[in-house]
PDB file of C-alpha atoms in Angstrom:
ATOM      1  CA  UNK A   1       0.000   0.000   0.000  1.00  0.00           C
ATOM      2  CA  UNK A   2       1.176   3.659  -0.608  1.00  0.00           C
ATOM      3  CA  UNK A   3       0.596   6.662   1.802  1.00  0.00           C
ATOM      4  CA  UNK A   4       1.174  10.185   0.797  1.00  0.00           C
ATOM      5  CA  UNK A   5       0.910  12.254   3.505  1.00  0.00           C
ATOM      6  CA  UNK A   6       0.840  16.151   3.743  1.00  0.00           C
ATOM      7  CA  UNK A   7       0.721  17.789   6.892  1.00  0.00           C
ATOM      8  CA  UNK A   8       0.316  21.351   6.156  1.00  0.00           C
ATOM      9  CA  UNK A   9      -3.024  22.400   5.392  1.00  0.00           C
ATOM     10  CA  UNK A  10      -2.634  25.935   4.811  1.00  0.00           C
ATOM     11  CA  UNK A  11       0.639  28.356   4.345  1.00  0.00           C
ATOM     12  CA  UNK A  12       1.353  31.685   3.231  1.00  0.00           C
ATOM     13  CA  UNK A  13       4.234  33.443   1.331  1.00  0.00           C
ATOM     14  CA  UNK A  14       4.767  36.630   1.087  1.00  0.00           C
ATOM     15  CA  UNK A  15       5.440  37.781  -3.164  1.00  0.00           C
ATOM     16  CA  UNK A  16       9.232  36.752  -3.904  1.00  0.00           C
ATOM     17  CA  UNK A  17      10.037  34.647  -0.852  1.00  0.00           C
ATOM     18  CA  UNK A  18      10.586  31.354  -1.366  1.00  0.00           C
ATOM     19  CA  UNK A  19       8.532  28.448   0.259  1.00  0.00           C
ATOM     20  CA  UNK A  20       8.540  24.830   1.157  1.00  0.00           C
ATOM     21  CA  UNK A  21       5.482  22.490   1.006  1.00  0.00           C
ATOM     22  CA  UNK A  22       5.834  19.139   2.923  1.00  0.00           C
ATOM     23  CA  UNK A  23       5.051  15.663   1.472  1.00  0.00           C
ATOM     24  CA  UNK A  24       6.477  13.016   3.104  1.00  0.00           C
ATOM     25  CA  UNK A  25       5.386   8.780   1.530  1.00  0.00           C
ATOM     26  CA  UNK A  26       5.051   5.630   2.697  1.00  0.00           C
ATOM     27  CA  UNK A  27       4.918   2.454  -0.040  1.00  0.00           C
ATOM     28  CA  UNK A  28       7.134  -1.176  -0.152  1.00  0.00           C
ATOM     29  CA  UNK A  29       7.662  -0.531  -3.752  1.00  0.00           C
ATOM     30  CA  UNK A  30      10.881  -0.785  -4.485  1.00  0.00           C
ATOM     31  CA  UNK A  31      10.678   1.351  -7.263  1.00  0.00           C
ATOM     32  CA  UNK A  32       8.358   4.679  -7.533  1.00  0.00           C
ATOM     33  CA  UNK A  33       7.661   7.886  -9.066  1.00  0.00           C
ATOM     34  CA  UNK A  34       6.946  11.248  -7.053  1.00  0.00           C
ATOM     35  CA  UNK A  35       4.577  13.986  -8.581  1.00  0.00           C
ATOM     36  CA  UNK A  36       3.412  17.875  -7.455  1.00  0.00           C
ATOM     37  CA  UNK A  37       0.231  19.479  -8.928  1.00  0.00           C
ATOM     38  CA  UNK A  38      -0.803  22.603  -8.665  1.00  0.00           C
ATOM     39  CA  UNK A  39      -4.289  23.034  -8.431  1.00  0.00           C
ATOM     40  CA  UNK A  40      -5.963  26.497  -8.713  1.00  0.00           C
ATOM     41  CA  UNK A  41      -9.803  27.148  -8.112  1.00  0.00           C
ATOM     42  CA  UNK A  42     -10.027  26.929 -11.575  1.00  0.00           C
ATOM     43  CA  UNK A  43      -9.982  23.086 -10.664  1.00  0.00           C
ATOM     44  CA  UNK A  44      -7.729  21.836 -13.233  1.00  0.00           C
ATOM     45  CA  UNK A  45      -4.691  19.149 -11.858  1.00  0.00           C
ATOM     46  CA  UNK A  46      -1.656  20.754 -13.405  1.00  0.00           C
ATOM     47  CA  UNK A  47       1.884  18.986 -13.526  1.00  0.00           C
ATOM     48  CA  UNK A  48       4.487  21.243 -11.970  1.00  0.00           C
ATOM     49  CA  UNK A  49       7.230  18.374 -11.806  1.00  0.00           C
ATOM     50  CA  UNK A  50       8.729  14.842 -11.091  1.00  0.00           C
ATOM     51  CA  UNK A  51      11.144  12.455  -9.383  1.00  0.00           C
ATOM     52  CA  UNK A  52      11.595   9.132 -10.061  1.00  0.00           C
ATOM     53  CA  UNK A  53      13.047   6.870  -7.533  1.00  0.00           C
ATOM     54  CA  UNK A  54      16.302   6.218  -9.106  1.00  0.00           C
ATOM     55  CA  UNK A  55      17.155   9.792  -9.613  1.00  0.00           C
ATOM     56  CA  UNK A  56      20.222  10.976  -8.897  1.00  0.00           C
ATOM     57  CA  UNK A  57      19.557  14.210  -8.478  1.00  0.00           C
ATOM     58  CA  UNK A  58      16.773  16.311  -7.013  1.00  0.00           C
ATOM     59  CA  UNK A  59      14.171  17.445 -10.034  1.00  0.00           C
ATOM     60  CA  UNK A  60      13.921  21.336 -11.089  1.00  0.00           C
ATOM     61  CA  UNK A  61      11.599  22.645 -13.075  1.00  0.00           C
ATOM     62  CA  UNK A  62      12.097  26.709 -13.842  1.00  0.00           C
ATOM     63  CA  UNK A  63      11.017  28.151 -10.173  1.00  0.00           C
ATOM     64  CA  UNK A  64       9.947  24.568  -9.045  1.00  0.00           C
ATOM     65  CA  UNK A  65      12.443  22.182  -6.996  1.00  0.00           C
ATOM     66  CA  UNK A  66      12.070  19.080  -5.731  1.00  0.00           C
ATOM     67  CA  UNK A  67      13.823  18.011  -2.315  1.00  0.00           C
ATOM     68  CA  UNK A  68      14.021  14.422  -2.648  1.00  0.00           C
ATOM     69  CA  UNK A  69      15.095  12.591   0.880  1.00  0.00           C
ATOM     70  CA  UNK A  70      14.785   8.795  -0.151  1.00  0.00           C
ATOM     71  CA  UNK A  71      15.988   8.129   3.684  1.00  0.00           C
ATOM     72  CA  UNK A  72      13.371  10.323   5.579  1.00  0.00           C
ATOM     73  CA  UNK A  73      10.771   9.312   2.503  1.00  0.00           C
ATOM     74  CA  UNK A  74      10.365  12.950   1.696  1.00  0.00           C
ATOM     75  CA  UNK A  75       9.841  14.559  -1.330  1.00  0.00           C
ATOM     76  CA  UNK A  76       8.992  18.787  -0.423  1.00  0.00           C
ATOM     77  CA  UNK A  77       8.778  20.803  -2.997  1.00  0.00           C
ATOM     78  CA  UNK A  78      10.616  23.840  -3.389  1.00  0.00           C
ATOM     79  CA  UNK A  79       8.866  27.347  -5.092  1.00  0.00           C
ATOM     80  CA  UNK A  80      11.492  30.126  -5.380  1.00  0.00           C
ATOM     81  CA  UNK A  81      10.268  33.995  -5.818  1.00  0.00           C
ATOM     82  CA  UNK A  82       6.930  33.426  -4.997  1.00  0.00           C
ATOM     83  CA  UNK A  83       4.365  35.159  -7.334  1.00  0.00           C
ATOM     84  CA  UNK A  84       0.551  36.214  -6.294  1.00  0.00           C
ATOM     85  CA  UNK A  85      -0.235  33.519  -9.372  1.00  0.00           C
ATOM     86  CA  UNK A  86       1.121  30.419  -7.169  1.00  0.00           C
ATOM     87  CA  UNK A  87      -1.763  31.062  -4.736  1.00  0.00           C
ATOM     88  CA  UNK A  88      -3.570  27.425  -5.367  1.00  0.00           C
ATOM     89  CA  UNK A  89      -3.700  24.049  -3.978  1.00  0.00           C
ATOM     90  CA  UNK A  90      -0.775  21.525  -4.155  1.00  0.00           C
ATOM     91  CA  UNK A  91      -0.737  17.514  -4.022  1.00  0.00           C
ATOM     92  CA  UNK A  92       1.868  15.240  -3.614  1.00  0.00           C
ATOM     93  CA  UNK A  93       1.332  12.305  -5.630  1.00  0.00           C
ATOM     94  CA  UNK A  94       3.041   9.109  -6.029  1.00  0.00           C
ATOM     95  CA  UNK A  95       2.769   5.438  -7.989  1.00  0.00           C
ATOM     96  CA  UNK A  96       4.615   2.833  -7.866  1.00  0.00           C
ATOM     97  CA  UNK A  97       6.243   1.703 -11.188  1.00  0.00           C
ATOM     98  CA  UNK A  98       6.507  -2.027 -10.751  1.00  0.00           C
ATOM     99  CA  UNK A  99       3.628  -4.140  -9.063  1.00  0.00           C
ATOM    100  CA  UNK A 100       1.657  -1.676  -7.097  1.00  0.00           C
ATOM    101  CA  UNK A 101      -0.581  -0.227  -9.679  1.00  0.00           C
ATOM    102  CA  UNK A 102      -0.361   2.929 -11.932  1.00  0.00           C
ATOM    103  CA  UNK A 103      -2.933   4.672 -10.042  1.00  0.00           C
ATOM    104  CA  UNK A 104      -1.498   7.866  -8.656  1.00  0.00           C
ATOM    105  CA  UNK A 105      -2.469   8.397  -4.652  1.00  0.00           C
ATOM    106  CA  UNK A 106      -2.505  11.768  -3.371  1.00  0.00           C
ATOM    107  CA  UNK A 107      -2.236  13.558  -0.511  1.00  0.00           C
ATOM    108  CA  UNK A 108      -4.764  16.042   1.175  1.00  0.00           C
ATOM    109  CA  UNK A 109      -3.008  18.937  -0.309  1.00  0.00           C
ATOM    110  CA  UNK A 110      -1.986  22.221   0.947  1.00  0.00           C
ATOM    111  CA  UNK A 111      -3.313  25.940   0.304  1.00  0.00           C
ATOM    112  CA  UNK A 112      -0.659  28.176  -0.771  1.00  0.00           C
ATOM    113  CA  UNK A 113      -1.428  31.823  -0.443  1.00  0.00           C
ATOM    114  CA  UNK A 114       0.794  34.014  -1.895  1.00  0.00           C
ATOM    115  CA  UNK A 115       0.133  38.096  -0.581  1.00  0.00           C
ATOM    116  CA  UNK A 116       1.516  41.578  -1.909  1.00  0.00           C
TER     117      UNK A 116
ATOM    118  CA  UNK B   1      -0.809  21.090 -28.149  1.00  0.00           C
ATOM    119  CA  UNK B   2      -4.327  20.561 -26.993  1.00  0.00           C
ATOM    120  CA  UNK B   3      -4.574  19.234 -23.535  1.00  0.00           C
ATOM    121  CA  UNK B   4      -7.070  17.126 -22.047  1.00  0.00           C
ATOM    122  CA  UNK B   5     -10.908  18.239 -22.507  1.00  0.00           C
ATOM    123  CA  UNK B   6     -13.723  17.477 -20.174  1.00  0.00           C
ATOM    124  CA  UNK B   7     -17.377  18.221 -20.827  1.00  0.00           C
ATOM    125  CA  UNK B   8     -19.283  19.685 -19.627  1.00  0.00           C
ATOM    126  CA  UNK B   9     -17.686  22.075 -16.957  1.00  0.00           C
ATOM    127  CA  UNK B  10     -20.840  22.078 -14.281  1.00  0.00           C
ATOM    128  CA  UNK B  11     -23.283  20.027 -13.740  1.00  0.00           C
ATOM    129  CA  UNK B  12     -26.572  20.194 -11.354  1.00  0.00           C
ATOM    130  CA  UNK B  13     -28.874  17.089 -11.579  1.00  0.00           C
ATOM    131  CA  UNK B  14     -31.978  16.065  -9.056  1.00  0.00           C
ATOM    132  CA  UNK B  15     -30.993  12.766  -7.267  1.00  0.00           C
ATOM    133  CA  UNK B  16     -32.251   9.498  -8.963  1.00  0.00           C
ATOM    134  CA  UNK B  17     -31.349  11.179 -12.276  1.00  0.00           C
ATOM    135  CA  UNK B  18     -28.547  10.214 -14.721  1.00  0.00           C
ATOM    136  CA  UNK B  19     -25.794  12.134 -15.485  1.00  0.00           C
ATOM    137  CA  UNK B  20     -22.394  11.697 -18.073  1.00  0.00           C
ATOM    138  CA  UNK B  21     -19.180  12.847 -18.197  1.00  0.00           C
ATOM    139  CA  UNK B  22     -17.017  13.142 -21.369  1.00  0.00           C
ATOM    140  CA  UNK B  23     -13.141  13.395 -22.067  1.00  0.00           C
ATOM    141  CA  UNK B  24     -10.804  13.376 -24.868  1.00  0.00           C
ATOM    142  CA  UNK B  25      -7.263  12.446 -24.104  1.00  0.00           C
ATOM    143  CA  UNK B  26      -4.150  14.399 -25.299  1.00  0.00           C
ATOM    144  CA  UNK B  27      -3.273  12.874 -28.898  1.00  0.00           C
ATOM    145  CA  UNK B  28      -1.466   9.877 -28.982  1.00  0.00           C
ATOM    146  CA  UNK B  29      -2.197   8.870 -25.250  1.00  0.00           C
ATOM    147  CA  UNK B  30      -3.167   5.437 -25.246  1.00  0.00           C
ATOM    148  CA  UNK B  31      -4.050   5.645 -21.489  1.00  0.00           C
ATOM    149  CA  UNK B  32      -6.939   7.351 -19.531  1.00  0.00           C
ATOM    150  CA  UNK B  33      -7.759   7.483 -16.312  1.00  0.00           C
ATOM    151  CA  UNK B  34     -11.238   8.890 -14.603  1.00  0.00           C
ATOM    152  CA  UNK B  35     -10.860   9.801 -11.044  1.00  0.00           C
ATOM    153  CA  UNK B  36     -12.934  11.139  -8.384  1.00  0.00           C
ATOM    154  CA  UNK B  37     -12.550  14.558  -6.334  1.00  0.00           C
ATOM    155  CA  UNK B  38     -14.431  14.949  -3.313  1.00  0.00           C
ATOM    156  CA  UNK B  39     -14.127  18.461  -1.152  1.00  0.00           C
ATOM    157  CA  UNK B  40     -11.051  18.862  -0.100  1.00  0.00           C
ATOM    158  CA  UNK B  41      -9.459  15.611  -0.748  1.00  0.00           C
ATOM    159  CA  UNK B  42      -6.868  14.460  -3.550  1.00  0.00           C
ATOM    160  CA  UNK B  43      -8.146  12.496  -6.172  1.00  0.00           C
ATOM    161  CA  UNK B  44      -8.858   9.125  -6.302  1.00  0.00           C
ATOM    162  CA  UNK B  45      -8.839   6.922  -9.010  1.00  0.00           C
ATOM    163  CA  UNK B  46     -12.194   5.215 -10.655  1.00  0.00           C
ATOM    164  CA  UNK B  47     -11.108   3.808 -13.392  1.00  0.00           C
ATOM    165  CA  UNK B  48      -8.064   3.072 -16.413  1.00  0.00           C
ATOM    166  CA  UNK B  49      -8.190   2.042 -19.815  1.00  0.00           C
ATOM    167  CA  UNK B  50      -5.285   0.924 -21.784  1.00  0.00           C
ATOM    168  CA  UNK B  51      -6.859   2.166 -25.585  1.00  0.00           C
ATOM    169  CA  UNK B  52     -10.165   0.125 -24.961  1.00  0.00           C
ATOM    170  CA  UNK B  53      -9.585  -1.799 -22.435  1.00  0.00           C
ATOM    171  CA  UNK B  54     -10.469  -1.361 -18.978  1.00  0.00           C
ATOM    172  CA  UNK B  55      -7.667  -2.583 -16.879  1.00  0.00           C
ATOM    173  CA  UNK B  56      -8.415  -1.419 -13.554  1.00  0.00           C
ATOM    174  CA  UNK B  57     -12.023  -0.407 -12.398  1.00  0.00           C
ATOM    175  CA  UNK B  58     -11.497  -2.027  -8.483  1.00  0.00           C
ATOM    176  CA  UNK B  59     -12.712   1.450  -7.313  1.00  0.00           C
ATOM    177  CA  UNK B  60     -15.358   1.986  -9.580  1.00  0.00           C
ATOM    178  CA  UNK B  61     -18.873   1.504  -7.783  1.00  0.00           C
ATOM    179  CA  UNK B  62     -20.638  -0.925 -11.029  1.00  0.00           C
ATOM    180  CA  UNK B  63     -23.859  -0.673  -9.376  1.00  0.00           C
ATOM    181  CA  UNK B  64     -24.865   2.748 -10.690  1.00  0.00           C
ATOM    182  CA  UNK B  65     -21.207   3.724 -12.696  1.00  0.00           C
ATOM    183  CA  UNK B  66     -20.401   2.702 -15.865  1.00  0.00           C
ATOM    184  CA  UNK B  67     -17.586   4.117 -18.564  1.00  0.00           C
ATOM    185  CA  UNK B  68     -16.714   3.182 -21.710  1.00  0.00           C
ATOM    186  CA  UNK B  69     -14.158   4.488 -24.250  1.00  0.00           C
ATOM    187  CA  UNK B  70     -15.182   3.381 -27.649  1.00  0.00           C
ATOM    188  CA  UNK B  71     -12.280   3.266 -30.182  1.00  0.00           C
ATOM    189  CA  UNK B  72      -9.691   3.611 -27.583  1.00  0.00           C
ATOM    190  CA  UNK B  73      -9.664   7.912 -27.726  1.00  0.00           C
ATOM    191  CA  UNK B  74     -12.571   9.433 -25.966  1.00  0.00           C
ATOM    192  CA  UNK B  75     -14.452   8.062 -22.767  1.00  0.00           C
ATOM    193  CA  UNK B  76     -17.658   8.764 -20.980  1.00  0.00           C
ATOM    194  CA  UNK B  77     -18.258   7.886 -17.249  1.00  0.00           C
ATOM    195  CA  UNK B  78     -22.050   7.818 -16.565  1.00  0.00           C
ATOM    196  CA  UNK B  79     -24.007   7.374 -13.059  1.00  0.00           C
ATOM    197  CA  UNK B  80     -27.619   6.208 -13.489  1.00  0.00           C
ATOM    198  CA  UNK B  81     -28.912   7.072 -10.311  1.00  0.00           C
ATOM    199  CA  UNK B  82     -27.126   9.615  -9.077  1.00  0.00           C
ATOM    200  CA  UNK B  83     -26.842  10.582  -5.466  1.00  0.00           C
ATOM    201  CA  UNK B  84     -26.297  13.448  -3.076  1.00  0.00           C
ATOM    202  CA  UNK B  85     -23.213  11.540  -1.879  1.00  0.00           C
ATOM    203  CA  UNK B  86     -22.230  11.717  -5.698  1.00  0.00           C
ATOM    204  CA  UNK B  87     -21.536  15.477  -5.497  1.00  0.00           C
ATOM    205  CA  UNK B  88     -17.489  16.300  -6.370  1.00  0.00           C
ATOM    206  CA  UNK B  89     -15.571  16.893  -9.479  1.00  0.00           C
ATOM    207  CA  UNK B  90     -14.847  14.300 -11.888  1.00  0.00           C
ATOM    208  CA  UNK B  91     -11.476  14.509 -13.067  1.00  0.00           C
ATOM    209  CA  UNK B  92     -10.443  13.191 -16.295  1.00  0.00           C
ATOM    210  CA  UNK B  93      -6.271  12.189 -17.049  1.00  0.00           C
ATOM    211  CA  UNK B  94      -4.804  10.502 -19.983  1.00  0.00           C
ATOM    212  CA  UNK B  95      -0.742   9.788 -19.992  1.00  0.00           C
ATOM    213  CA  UNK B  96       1.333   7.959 -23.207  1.00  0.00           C
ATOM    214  CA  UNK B  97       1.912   5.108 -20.925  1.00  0.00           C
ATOM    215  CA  UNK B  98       2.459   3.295 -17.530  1.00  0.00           C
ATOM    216  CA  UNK B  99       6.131   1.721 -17.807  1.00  0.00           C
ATOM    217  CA  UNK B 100       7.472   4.368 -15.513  1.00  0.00           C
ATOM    218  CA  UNK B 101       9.434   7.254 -15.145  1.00  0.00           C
ATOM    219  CA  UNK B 102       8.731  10.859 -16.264  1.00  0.00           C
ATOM    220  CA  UNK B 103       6.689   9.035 -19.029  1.00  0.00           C
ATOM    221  CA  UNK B 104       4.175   7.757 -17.261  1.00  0.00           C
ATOM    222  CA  UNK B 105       2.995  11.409 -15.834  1.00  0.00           C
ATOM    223  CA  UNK B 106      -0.926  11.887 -16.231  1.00  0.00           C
ATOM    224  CA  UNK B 107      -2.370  15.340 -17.531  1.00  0.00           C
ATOM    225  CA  UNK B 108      -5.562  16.010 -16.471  1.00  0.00           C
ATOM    226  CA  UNK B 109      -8.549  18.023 -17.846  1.00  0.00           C
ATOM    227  CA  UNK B 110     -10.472  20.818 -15.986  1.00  0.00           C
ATOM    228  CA  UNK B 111     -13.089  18.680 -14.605  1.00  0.00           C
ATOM    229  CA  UNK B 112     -17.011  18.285 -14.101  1.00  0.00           C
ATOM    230  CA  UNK B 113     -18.069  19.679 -10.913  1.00  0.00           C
ATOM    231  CA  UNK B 114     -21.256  17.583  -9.901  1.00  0.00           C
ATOM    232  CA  UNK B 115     -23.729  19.322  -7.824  1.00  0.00           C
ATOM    233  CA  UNK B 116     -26.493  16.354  -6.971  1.00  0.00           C
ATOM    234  CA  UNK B 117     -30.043  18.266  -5.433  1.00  0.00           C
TER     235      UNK B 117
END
């Protein structure tokens, strides 16, 4: 079974900071992708970035950064100069990629204001 | 590149009524997955077809949910009845496959918000 869990409900940024959002994951797959989506009230599940389980080195993606602690089983991601369009939700996702499925189970997600 | 489309956007029904859902996948994605949103909760996953076929429907409730994607490119997920419980967004995803790695990431559409009365 796989567990994504994400502990912050709500956070704010302040325009330009950076900011962390937690996701830490539970599964006996040996092998396993990570995923972030951004979801604004618009209600559409958009990609923002992945890590595979293999990787060598944490994912980036423009203003988007992956901190990928295979050890703890955390995968935070990472969203440099913060911009008032970032306000949305964000899910961690994972799947396993050899006998667990290709479903993708997410967390609860977390609010991300971003203010002037 | 067109990206995944759902249809339609909103959708309030009476209880005991039926309702469907349709999605077309991103070209050449062989893959698509329906999943269900309730208020604030991630999505969980109904159902996935690999071009026709379903593959995995475990989650999907057969006594009043059916889906079907003719030809192997667009779906429809219908519930005949609906009810209230049934109220959430339907999310639609497709992906070019499922062997792993950055190629297996699933785009979704924009969703049907359900509103059951």
């Amino acid at each position: 079974a796989q567990k994504i869990t994400q502990t912050q409900p709500g956070m704010f940024v302040q325009e330009k900071e950076a900011v962390t959002l937690d996701c830490t994951y539970d599964t006996s797959d040996p092998s396993y992708g990570l995923f972030w989506y951004k979801q604004p009230s618009s209600g559409e599940m958009i990609f923002l970035i992945y890590q595979g389980s293999y990787d060598q080195q944490n994912a980036t993606e423009g203003r988007y950064s992956l901190n990928f602690q295979k050890a703890r089983k955390s995968a935070n991601l990472v969203i440099s100069a913060s911009q008032l369009g970032d306000s949305a939700m964000y899910f961690c996702a994972m799947r396993g990629l050899s006998n667990s499925g290709y479903a993708l189970n997410f967390g609860k997600g977390t609010s991300l204001l971003v203010t002037p | 590149e067109a990206g995944v489309v759902q249809s339609p956007r909103y959708k309030i029904i009476e209880k005991k009524q039926p309702v469907a859902f349709w999605c077309n996948p991103i070209s050449g994605h062989n893959t698509l997955y329906w999943y269900l949103q309730n208020l604030g909760q991630g999505p969980e996953l109904l159902i996935r077809y690999e071009n026709e076929e379903a593959v995995d429907d475990s989650q999907l409730p057969k006594d009043r949910f059916s889906a079907e994607r003719l030809k192997g490119v667009d779906s429809t997920l219908k519930i005949q009845p609906a009810e209230l419980g049934d109220s959430a967004v339907y999310l639609c995803a497709s992906s070019s496959g499922t062997s792993g790695g950055a190629g297996s990431t699933q785009y979704f559409g924009p969703g049907t918000r359900l509103t059951v009365l």
